mmCIF file of C-alpha atoms in Angstrom:
data_model
loop_
_atom_site.group_PDB
_atom_site.id
_atom_site.type_symbol
_atom_site.label_atom_id
_atom_site.label_comp_id
_atom_site.label_asym_id
_atom_site.label_seq_id
_atom_site.Cartn_x
_atom_site.Cartn_y
_atom_site.Cartn_z
ATOM 1 C CA MET M 30 5.837 4.559 -23.528
ATOM 2 C CA SER M 31 4.204 7.796 -23.854
ATOM 3 C CA GLY M 32 3.593 10.308 -20.431
ATOM 4 C CA ALA M 33 0.051 9.845 -21.374
ATOM 5 C CA ALA M 34 -0.247 5.565 -21.416
ATOM 6 C CA ARG M 35 2.101 5.670 -18.423
ATOM 7 C CA GLY M 36 -0.712 8.229 -16.647
ATOM 8 C CA LEU M 37 -3.294 5.217 -18.517
ATOM 9 C CA ALA M 38 -1.160 2.779 -17.076
ATOM 10 C CA THR M 39 -0.583 4.048 -13.305
ATOM 11 C CA LEU M 40 -4.758 4.847 -13.642
ATOM 12 C CA ALA M 41 -5.463 1.768 -14.431
ATOM 13 C CA ALA M 42 -3.243 -0.201 -11.503
ATOM 14 C CA GLY M 43 -4.804 2.167 -9.838
ATOM 15 C CA ALA M 44 -8.232 1.244 -9.825
ATOM 16 C CA LEU M 45 -7.255 -2.290 -9.662
ATOM 17 C CA PHE M 46 -5.849 -1.825 -6.396
ATOM 18 C CA GLY M 47 -8.325 0.415 -4.642
ATOM 19 C CA PHE M 48 -10.859 -1.942 -5.948
ATOM 20 C CA GLY M 49 -9.132 -4.640 -4.156
ATOM 21 C CA LEU M 50 -8.841 -3.145 -1.285
ATOM 22 C CA SER M 51 -12.947 -2.172 -1.412
ATOM 23 C CA TYR M 52 -13.568 -5.068 -2.462
ATOM 24 C CA SER M 53 -11.831 -6.962 -0.284
ATOM 25 C CA THR M 54 -13.812 -4.528 2.607
ATOM 26 C CA MET M 55 -9.839 -3.314 3.918
ATOM 27 C CA ILE M 56 -11.382 0.065 3.855
ATOM 28 C CA ARG M 57 -13.159 -0.510 6.684
ATOM 29 C CA PRO M 58 -10.936 0.119 9.712
ATOM 30 C CA GLU M 59 -13.708 -1.559 11.733
ATOM 31 C CA VAL M 60 -12.794 -4.787 9.444
ATOM 32 C CA VAL M 61 -8.985 -4.324 10.005
ATOM 33 C CA LEU M 62 -9.578 -3.464 13.262
ATOM 34 C CA SER M 63 -11.114 -6.934 14.305
ATOM 35 C CA PHE M 64 -7.860 -8.365 11.618
ATOM 36 C CA LEU M 65 -5.377 -6.776 14.451
ATOM 37 C CA ARG M 66 -7.248 -8.482 17.343
ATOM 38 C CA PHE M 67 -7.359 -11.955 15.726
ATOM 39 C CA GLU M 68 -11.039 -12.194 15.895
ATOM 40 C CA ASP M 69 -11.374 -12.615 12.400
ATOM 41 C CA PHE M 70 -8.408 -13.871 9.756
ATOM 42 C CA GLY M 71 -10.323 -13.036 6.363
ATOM 43 C CA LEU M 72 -7.597 -10.618 5.432
ATOM 44 C CA MET M 73 -4.966 -13.100 5.916
ATOM 45 C CA LEU M 74 -5.786 -14.528 3.159
ATOM 46 C CA VAL M 75 -6.091 -11.460 0.824
ATOM 47 C CA MET M 76 -2.815 -10.306 2.833
ATOM 48 C CA GLY M 77 -1.338 -13.611 2.334
ATOM 49 C CA GLY M 78 -3.081 -14.422 -1.852
ATOM 50 C CA ALA M 79 -1.408 -10.234 -2.287
ATOM 51 C CA VAL M 80 1.785 -11.874 -1.250
ATOM 52 C CA VAL M 81 2.199 -14.711 -2.668
ATOM 53 C CA VAL M 82 1.298 -13.381 -6.016
ATOM 54 C CA VAL M 83 3.109 -10.071 -6.065
ATOM 55 C CA ALA M 84 6.490 -12.041 -4.703
ATOM 56 C CA LEU M 85 6.005 -14.553 -8.089
ATOM 57 C CA VAL M 86 5.351 -12.159 -10.068
ATOM 58 C CA TYR M 87 8.234 -10.234 -9.203
ATOM 59 C CA LYS M 88 10.785 -12.740 -9.358
ATOM 60 C CA LEU M 89 9.467 -13.957 -12.798
ATOM 61 C CA ALA M 90 8.505 -11.140 -14.850
ATOM 62 C CA PRO M 91 12.367 -10.698 -15.589
ATOM 63 C CA ARG M 92 13.094 -13.959 -16.561
ATOM 64 C CA LEU M 93 9.739 -14.307 -18.794
ATOM 65 C CA LEU M 94 9.690 -10.767 -20.260
ATOM 66 C CA ALA M 95 12.398 -8.793 -22.102
ATOM 67 C CA ARG M 96 11.472 -5.491 -20.315
ATOM 68 C CA PRO M 97 9.145 -4.496 -18.743
ATOM 69 C CA LEU M 98 5.895 -2.636 -19.905
ATOM 70 C CA LEU M 99 6.701 1.466 -19.167
ATOM 71 C CA ASP M 100 10.506 0.929 -19.117
ATOM 72 C CA ASP M 101 13.484 0.282 -20.600
ATOM 73 C CA HIS M 102 15.183 -2.639 -17.671
ATOM 74 C CA PHE M 103 14.080 -3.673 -14.579
ATOM 75 C CA HIS M 104 14.948 -1.931 -11.599
ATOM 76 C CA THR M 105 16.030 -3.920 -8.338
ATOM 77 C CA HIS M 106 15.709 -2.107 -4.763
ATOM 78 C CA PRO M 107 18.451 -2.849 -1.972
ATOM 79 C CA SER M 108 16.790 -2.974 0.808
ATOM 80 C CA ALA M 109 19.162 -1.603 3.824
ATOM 81 C CA TRP M 110 17.331 -1.610 6.803
ATOM 82 C CA ASN M 111 18.339 1.468 9.637
ATOM 83 C CA ARG M 112 17.311 3.184 12.167
ATOM 84 C CA ASP M 113 15.013 5.448 9.571
ATOM 85 C CA THR M 114 13.393 2.655 8.652
ATOM 86 C CA ALA M 115 13.131 0.911 11.975
ATOM 87 C CA VAL M 116 11.371 3.524 13.225
ATOM 88 C CA GLY M 117 9.600 4.625 10.529
ATOM 89 C CA ALA M 118 7.268 0.862 10.227
ATOM 90 C CA ALA M 119 7.470 0.955 13.931
ATOM 91 C CA LEU M 120 5.043 3.954 13.644
ATOM 92 C CA PHE M 121 3.686 2.828 11.120
ATOM 93 C CA GLY M 122 2.478 -0.591 12.600
ATOM 94 C CA VAL M 123 1.258 2.324 16.075
ATOM 95 C CA GLY M 124 -0.794 3.888 13.761
ATOM 96 C CA TRP M 125 -2.456 0.590 12.173
ATOM 97 C CA GLY M 126 -3.273 -1.020 14.911
ATOM 98 C CA LEU M 127 -4.528 2.423 16.591
ATOM 99 C CA CYS M 128 -6.574 3.334 14.235
ATOM 100 C CA GLY M 129 -7.490 0.609 11.661
ATOM 101 C CA VAL M 130 -5.851 2.256 8.156
ATOM 102 C CA CYS M 131 -2.686 2.548 6.177
ATOM 103 C CA PRO M 132 -2.284 5.258 3.562
ATOM 104 C CA GLY M 133 -3.721 2.457 0.855
ATOM 105 C CA PRO M 134 -6.955 1.406 2.004
ATOM 106 C CA ALA M 135 -7.780 4.649 3.504
ATOM 107 C CA ILE M 136 -7.470 6.501 -0.101
ATOM 108 C CA ALA M 137 -8.947 4.243 -1.657
ATOM 109 C CA GLY M 138 -12.003 4.764 1.224
ATOM 110 C CA LEU M 139 -12.880 8.514 0.102
ATOM 111 C CA GLY M 140 -13.559 6.660 -3.121
ATOM 112 C CA ALA M 141 -16.780 4.591 -1.245
ATOM 113 C CA GLY M 142 -17.464 7.511 0.804
ATOM 114 C CA ASN M 143 -15.429 6.598 4.153
ATOM 115 C CA TRP M 144 -15.145 11.091 4.890
ATOM 116 C CA ASP M 145 -14.202 10.021 8.446
ATOM 117 C CA LEU M 146 -10.579 8.691 6.988
ATOM 118 C CA LEU M 147 -9.807 12.468 5.918
ATOM 119 C CA TRP M 148 -8.708 12.237 10.134
ATOM 120 C CA ALA M 149 -6.038 8.867 9.061
ATOM 121 C CA LEU M 150 -4.929 10.515 5.902
ATOM 122 C CA ALA M 151 -4.074 14.015 7.599
ATOM 123 C CA GLY M 152 -1.861 12.475 9.946
ATOM 124 C CA ILE M 153 -0.157 9.976 7.434
ATOM 125 C CA THR M 154 0.336 13.116 5.474
ATOM 126 C CA LEU M 155 1.902 14.946 9.050
ATOM 127 C CA GLY M 156 4.177 12.249 9.106
ATOM 128 C CA ALA M 157 5.963 12.492 6.655
ATOM 129 C CA LEU M 158 5.614 15.861 6.296
ATOM 130 C CA VAL M 159 7.890 15.834 9.628
ATOM 131 C CA GLN M 160 9.980 12.557 8.472
ATOM 132 C CA GLY M 161 10.454 14.465 5.247
ATOM 133 C CA LEU M 162 12.350 17.747 7.440
ATOM 134 C CA ARG M 163 13.673 15.907 9.880
ATOM 135 C CA ALA M 164 15.401 13.885 6.670
ATOM 136 C CA LYS M 165 17.188 17.309 5.420
#
């Protein structure tokens, strides 16, 4: 597949993901925080549905397709838990709990005009830069 076709496929997948986040109201931090405070369980249905769909596709696609649409063969990624993964997961959870924002919904929220999410994205970017420098 050509570079332009890959770019279009990536753009389409990102647009679909952003639409889903927006439609489910996950781009609104107050909705996410009400879910995390156990006041509104609507996002549990959204996330649960997404996990089920991804798990099915992840398991069935290699069996049903000769090769993936955008590559020559399927790749699997080993899940290796180590200290860095645990610390990163803990920091992500704390950040999500404090401000109700994670990277995908923050970027999609900017597309909806929620400019306050720039502060969250600045923190996410700073954390990624610090981790990148620390890992060297």
